[in-house]
XYZ file of C-alpha atoms in Angstrom:
534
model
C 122.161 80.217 11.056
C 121.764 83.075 13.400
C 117.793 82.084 14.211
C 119.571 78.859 14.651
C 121.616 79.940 17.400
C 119.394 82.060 19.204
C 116.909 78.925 18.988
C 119.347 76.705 20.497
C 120.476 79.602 23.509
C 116.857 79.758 24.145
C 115.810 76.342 26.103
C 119.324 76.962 28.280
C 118.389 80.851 29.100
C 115.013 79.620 29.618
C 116.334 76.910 32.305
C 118.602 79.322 33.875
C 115.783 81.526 34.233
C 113.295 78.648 36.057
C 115.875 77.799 38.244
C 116.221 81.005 39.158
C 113.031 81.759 40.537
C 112.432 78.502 41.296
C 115.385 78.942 44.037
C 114.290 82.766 44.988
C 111.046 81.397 46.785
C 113.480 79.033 49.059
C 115.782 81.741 49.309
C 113.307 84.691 50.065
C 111.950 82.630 52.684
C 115.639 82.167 54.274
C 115.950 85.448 54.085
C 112.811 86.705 55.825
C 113.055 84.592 58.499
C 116.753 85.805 59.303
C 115.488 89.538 59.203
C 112.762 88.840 61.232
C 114.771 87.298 63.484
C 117.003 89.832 63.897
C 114.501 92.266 64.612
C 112.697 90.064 66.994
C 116.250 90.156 68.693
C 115.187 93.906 70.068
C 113.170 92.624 72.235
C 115.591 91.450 74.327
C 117.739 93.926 74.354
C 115.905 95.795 77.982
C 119.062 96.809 79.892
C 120.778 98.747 77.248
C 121.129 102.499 77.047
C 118.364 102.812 74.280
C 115.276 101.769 76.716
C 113.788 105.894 75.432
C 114.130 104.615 72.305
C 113.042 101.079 72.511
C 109.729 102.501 74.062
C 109.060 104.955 70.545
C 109.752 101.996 68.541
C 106.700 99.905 70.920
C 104.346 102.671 70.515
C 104.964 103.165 66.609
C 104.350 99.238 66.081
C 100.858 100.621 67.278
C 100.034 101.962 63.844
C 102.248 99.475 61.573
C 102.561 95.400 61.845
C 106.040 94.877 60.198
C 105.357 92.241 60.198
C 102.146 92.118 57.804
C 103.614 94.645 56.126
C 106.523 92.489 54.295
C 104.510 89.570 53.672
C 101.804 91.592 51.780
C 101.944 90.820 48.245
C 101.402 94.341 47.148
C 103.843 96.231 49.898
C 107.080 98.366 48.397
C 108.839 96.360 51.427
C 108.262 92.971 49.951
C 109.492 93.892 46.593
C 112.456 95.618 48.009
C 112.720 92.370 50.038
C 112.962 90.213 47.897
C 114.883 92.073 45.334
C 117.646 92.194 48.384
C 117.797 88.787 48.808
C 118.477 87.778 44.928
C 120.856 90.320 44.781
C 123.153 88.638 47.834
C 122.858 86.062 45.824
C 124.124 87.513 42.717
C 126.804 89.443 44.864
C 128.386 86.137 45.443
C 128.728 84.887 41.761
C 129.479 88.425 40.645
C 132.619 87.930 43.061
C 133.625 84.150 42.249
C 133.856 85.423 38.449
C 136.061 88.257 39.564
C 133.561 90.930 38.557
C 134.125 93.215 41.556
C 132.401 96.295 40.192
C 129.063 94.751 39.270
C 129.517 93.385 43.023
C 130.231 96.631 44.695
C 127.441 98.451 42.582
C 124.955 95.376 43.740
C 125.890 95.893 47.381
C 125.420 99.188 47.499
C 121.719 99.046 46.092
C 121.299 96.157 48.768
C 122.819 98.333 51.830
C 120.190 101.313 50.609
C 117.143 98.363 50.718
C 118.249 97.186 54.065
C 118.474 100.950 55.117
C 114.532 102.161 54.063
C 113.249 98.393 55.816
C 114.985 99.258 59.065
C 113.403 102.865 58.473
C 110.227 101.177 58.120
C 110.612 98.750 61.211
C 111.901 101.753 63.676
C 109.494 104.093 63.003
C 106.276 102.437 61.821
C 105.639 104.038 58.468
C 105.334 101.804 55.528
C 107.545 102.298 52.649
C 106.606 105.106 49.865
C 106.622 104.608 46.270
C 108.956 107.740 45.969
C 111.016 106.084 48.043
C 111.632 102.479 47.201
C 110.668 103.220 43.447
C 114.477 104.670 41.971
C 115.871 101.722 44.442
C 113.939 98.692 42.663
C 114.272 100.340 39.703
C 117.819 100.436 39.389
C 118.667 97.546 41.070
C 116.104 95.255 38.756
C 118.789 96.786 35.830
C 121.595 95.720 37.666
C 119.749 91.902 38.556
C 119.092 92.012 34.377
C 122.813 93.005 33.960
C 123.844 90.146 35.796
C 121.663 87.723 34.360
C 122.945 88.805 30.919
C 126.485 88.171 31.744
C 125.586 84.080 31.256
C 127.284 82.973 34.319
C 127.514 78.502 33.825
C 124.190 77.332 35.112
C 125.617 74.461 37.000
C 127.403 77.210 39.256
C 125.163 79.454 39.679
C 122.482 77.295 41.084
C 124.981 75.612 43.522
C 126.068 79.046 44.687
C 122.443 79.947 45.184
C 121.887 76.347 47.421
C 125.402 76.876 49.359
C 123.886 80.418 49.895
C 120.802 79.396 51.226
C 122.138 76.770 53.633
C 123.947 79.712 54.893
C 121.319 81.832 55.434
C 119.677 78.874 57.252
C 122.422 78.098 59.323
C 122.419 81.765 60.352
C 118.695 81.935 61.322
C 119.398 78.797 63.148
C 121.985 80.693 65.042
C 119.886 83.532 65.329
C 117.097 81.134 66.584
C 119.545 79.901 69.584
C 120.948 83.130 70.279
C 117.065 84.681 70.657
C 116.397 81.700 73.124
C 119.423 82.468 75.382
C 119.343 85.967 75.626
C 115.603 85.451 76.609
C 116.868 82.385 79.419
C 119.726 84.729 80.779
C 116.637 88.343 81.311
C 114.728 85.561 82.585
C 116.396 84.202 85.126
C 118.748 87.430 85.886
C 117.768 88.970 89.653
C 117.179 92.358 89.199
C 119.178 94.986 91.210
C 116.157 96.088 93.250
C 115.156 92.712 94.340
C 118.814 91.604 95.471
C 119.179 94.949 97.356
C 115.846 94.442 99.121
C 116.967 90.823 100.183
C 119.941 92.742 101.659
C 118.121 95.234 103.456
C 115.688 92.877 104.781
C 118.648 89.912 105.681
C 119.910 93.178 107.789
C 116.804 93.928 109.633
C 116.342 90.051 110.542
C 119.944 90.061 111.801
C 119.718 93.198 113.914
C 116.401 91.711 116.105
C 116.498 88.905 118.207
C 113.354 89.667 119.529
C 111.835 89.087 116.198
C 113.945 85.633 115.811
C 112.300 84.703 119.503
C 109.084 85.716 117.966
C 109.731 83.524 114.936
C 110.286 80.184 116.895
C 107.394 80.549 119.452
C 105.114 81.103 116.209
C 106.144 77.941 115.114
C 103.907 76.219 117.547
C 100.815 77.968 116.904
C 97.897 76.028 117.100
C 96.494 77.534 113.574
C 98.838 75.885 111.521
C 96.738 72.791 112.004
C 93.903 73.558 112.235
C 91.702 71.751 109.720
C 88.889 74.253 110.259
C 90.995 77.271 108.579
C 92.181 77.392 104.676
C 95.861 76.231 104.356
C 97.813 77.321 101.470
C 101.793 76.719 100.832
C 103.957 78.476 98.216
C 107.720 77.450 98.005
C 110.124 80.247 96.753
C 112.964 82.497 97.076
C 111.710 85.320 95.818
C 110.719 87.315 98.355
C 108.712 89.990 96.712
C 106.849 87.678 94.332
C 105.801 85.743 97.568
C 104.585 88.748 98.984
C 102.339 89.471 95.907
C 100.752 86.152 96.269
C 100.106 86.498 99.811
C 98.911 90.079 100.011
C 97.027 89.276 96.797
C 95.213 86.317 98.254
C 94.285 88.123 101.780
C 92.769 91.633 99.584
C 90.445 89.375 98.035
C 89.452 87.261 100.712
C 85.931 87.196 101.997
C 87.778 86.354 105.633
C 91.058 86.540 105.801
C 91.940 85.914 109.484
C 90.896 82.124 108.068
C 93.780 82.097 106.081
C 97.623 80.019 106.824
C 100.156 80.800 104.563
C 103.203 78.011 104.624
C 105.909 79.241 102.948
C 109.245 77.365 102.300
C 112.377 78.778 101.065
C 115.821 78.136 101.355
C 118.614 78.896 103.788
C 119.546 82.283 101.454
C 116.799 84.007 101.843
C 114.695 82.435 105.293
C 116.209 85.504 107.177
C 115.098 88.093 104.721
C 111.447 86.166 103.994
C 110.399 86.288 107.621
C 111.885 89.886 108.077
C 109.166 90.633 104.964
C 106.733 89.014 106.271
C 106.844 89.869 110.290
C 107.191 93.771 109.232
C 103.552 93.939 107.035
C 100.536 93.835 107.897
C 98.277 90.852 106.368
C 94.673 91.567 108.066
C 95.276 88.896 110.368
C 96.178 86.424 107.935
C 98.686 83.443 109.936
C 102.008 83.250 107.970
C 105.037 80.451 108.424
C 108.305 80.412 106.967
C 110.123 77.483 106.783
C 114.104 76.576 105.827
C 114.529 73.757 103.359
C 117.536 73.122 104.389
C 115.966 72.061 108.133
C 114.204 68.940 106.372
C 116.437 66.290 107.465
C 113.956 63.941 106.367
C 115.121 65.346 102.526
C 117.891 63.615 101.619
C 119.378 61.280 99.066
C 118.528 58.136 101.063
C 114.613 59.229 100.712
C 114.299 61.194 97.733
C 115.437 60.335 93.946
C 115.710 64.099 92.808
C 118.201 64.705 95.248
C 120.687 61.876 94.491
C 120.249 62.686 91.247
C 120.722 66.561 91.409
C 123.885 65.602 93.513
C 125.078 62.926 90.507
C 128.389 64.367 88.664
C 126.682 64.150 85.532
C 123.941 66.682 86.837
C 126.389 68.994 87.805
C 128.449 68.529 84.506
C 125.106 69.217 82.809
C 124.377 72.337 84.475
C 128.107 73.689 85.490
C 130.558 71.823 83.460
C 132.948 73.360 81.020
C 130.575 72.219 78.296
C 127.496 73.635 79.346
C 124.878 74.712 76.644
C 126.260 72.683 73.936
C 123.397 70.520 72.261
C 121.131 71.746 75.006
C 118.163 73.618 75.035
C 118.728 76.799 76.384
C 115.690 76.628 78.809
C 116.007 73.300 80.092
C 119.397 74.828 81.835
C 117.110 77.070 83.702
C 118.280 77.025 87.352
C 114.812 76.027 88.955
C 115.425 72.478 87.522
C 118.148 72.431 90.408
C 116.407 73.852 93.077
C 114.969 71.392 95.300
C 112.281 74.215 95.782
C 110.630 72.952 92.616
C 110.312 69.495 93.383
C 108.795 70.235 96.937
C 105.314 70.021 95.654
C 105.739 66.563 95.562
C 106.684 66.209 99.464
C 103.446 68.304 100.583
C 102.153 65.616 103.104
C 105.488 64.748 104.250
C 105.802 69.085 105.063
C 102.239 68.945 106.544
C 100.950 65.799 107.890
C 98.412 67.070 110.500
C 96.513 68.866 107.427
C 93.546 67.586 105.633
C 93.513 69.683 102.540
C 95.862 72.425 100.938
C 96.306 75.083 97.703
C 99.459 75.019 96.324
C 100.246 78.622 94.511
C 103.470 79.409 92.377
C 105.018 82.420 93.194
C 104.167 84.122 89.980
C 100.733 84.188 90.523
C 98.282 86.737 91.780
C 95.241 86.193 92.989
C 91.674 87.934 92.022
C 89.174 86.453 93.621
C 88.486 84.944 97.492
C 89.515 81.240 97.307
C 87.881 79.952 100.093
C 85.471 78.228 97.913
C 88.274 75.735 96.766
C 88.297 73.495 100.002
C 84.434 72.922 99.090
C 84.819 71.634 95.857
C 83.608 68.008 95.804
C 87.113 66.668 93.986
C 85.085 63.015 93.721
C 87.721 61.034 95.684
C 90.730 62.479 93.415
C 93.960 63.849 94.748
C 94.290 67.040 92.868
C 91.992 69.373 91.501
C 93.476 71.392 88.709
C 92.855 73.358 85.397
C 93.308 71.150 82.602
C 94.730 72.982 79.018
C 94.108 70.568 76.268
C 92.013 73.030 74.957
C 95.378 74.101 73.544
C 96.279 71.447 71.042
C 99.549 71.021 72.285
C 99.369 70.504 76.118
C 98.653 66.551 76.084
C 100.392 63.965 77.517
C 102.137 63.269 73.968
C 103.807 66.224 74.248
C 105.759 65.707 77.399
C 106.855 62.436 77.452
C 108.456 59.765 75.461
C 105.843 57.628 73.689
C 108.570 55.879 72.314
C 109.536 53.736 75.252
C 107.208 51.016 76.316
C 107.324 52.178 79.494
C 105.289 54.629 79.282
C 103.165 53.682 76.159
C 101.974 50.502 77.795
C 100.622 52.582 80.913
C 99.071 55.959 79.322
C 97.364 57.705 77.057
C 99.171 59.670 74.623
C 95.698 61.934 73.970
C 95.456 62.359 77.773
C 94.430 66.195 78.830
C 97.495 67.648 80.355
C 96.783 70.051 83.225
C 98.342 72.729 85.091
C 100.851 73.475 88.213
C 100.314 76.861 89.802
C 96.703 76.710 91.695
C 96.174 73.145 92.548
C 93.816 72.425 95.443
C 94.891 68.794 97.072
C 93.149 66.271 99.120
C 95.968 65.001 101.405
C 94.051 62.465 103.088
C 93.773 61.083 99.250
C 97.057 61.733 98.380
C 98.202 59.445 101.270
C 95.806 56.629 100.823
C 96.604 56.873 96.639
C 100.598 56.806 98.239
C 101.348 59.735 95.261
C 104.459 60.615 96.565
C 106.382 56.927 95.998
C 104.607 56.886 92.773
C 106.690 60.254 91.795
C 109.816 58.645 93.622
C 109.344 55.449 91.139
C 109.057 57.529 88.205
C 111.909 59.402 89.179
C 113.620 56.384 89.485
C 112.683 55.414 86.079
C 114.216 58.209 84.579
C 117.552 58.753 86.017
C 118.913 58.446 82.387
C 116.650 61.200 81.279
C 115.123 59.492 78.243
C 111.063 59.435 79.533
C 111.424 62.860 79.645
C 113.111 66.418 79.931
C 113.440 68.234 83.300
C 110.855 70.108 85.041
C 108.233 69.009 87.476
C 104.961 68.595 85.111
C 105.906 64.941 83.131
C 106.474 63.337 86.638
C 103.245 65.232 87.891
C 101.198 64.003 84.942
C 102.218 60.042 85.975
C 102.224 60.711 89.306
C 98.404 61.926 89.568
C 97.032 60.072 86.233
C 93.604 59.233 87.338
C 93.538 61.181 90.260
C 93.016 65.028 89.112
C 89.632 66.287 89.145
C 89.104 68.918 85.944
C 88.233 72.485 87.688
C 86.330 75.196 85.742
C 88.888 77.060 83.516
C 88.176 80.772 85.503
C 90.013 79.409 88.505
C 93.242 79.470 86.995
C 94.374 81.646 83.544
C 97.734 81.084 82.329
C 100.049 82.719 79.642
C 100.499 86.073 80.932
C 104.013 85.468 80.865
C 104.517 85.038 77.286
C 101.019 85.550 75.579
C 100.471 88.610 74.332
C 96.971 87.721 73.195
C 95.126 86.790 76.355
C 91.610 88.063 76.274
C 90.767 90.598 78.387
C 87.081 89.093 79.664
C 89.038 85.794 80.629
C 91.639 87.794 82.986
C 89.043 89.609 84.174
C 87.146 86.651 85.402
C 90.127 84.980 86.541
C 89.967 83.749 90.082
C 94.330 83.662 89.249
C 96.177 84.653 86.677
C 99.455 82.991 86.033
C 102.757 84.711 84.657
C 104.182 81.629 83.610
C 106.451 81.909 81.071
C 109.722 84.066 80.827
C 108.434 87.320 80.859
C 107.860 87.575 84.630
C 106.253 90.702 86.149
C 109.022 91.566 88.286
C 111.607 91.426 85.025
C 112.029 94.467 82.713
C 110.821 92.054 79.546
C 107.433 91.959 81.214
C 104.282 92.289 79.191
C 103.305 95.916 79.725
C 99.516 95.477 79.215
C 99.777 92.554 82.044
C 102.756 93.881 84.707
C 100.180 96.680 86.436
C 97.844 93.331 87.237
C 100.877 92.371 89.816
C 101.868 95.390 90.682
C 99.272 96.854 92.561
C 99.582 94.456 95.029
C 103.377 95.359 95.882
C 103.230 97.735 99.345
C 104.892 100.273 97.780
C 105.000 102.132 100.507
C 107.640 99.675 102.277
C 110.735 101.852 103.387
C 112.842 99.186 101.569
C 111.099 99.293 98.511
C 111.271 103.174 98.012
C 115.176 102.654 98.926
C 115.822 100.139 96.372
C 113.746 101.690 93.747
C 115.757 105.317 93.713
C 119.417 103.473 94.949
């Protein structure tokens, strides 16, 4: 009778057990993904007291990947790992069946795992056998133990799922949380970049003679002149600007051919032509222009601005409800800046000029791009880097397939391209009539449902079958959240983009990439040495 028995236990311990382990993959996973998570979270973390100690913890990662390291089959930290995570789990039952001391002993083997992993992640040593072996050893007798208590099946494995939706719905919230504390570095001004904008708002306020200055330059004859090389950036950040200029004139072959037209916005006009009148550019001819002077930009003319102005824009953006059910990033504020969506206005800015390069101001330049107003852009409006080569920059990918709209009219397999050096033919651009093509898409999409914000999907309908594919070494981008560029390819780079969060002028930049833009900053600006030690 006894053989019986055991016989008949058997099949039901044997279930218990597949279930088990059937749910520990799912539930390692979970698990992982929230500690990594967590981890990753450090990153962010760039204005807090422990900056000393954030850089120890850069320079260990040197000589351990953590990451490898856990998700090697034969690592101590995997086993200790994923012991950890079935012991939560058994934590939980242990406490629904009221047995509190199996519970306590449990979490205090889990709190010593946790403790030699965040060991291992801080200081980039792997995990010894003398240490992690007394830990898995005694807590595989305690996982044993539990399992020989015979909790019901039935509960145990729903505890185990309600646990792992938990854990998910953590790393989902850990997901979110990694997002916005990336948004908010990203688009925080730093200290030393607001108190230069003060200093230099000061000088520009203290000389007339430089404001008299400023308005008889207006009318200088080289600002249309088709013979020269025109190139407009529109930003308000001053010292990014600067980089792009002072970048472009170092590298050019002659820079007294150069015209810089710069637009910015009522803020900081004072404080950009202060900059800008104050340095020398080897001859370079610079204008600065106010936004807010373009009568012409208003909400009778332009789309973007009636809808930037619509209450449910501002709701979106400023509301009590901001945030909620919204990507972080899409609430960046350059999706409100009128700034951004200049690019599309360039003939209406200069309509005496022939040809122009349009630069972002988180670019620097590495090579003389004089040779861009020869290129031979066979009749097309914009010559540009296309980056298709990356799987996921195609047209699919920005815009909403879904509606006929746009399905009956494009390719979904189209090459996307890039914003940041574009060379444009405006005598094209005006015959091709891009701009009310951008003002009917904009139209089209007042609801929001062709696609997100931004300025690329209305780019990539605006100038389908007008953008001539330039050679890939004109333009590299990713330096602002790669961290895998190759070196040959920046190196080559006629200009190197920092697109992405991780600007150079931000404390989350990419070390191996922020000395690229900062040799062009003229450090030896009074303003700049003030800000730096205030």
């Amino acid at each position: 009778m006894r053989r019986r028995a055991a016989d008949f236990r058997r099949p039901a311990r044997r279930r218990f057990a597949y279930w088990i382990w059937l749910l520990l993959g799912a539930f390692s996973l979970a698990g992982l993904v929230l500690f990594f998570l967590q981890h990753h979270h450090r990153e962010y973390r760039l204005h807090s007291p422990f900056l000393e100690r954030n850089a120890k913890v850069e320079n260990s990662a040197k000589r351990l990947n953590f990451t490898e390291e856990i998700l090697s089959a034969t690592s101590f930290s995997r086993q200790l790992s994923e012991q950890m995570v079935l012991a939560k789990a058994y934590v939980i039952i242990a406490k629904e069946h009221n047995n509190l001391h199996l519970a306590w002993e449990l979490s205090s083997k889990i709190r010593s795992c946790q403790l030699l992993l965040s060991k291992a992640a801080m200081t980039g040593e792997p995990v010894t056998m003398e240490e992690a072996g007394p830990v898995i050893k005694s807590l595989s007798s305690l996982i044993f133990k539990a399992q020989d208590v015979h909790y019901d099946i039935a509960t145990t494995i729903v505890t185990m799922k309600s646990y792992i939706q938990a854990l998910e719905e953590r790393a989902n919230k850990a997901t979110i949380q990694s997002t916005v504390f990336a948004q908010v570095s990203a688009e925080a001004l730093p200290k030393s970049l607001h108190c230069l904008n003060v200093k230099l708002m000061a000088d520009w306020l203290k000389m007339t003679s430089r404001q008299k200055f400023s308005h008889e330059s207006r009318i200088s004859p080289q600002l249309t002149d088709n013979n020269l090389y025109h190139f407009c950036i529109f930003s308000d950040n001053v010292l990014a600007t600067s980089v792009v200029v002072n970048s472009t004139v170092i590298n050019a072959s002659h820079p007294k051919r150069f015209v810089f037209h710069i637009v910015t916005d009522g803020i900081i006009y004072g404080a950009m032509k202060a900059w800008f009148l104050s340095n020398d550019l080897k001859g370079a001819t610079i204008e600065v222009q106010n936004i807010e002077e373009f009568d012409w930009l208003n909400e009778s003319y332009a789309p973007i601005v009636r809808q930037l102005h619509s209450p449910e824009s501002r709701a979106f953006y400023f509301g009590p409800f901001q945030g909620v059910n919204v990507e972080p990033k899409l609430q960046n504020p350059k999706f409100v800046s009128l700034l951004n969506h200049l690019r599309f206005y360039i003939p209406e800015i200069y309509p005496l000029l022939e040809k122009i390069v349009f630069l972002d101001d988180d670019v620097v330049v590495q090579k003389d791009l004089s040779p861009l107003f020869s290129l031979d852009l066979h009749g097309n409006v914009n010559g540009a880097v296309e980056t298709c080569l990356e799987a996921f920059h195609r047209y699919y990918k920005y815009l909403n397939f879904s509606n006929s709209i746009i399905s009956s009219k494009f390719d979904p397999q189209a090459c996307g391209w890039a914003f940041g050096l574009n060379i444009f033919d405006l005598g094209a651009w005006r015959k091709a009539n891009v701009t009310a093509k951008y003002h009917y898409w904009q139209e089209q999409n007042a609801d929001g449902t062709l696609w997100k914000l931004g300025t690329l999907p209305p780019a990539l309908l605006s100038f389908y079958g007008l953008t001539e594919p330039l050679d890939r070494r004109w333009h590299v981008l990713g330096l602002g959240y790669d961290l895998n560029i190759d070196s040959r390819l920046i190196e080559s780079a006629a200009v190197i983009h920092f697109n992405g969060n991780m600007k150079p002028w931000l404390k989350l930049a990419i070390g191996r990439y922020k000395p690229l833009w900062q040799r062009y900053i003229n450090q030896s600006h009074p303003h700049l040495q003030d800000c730096a030690t205030g």
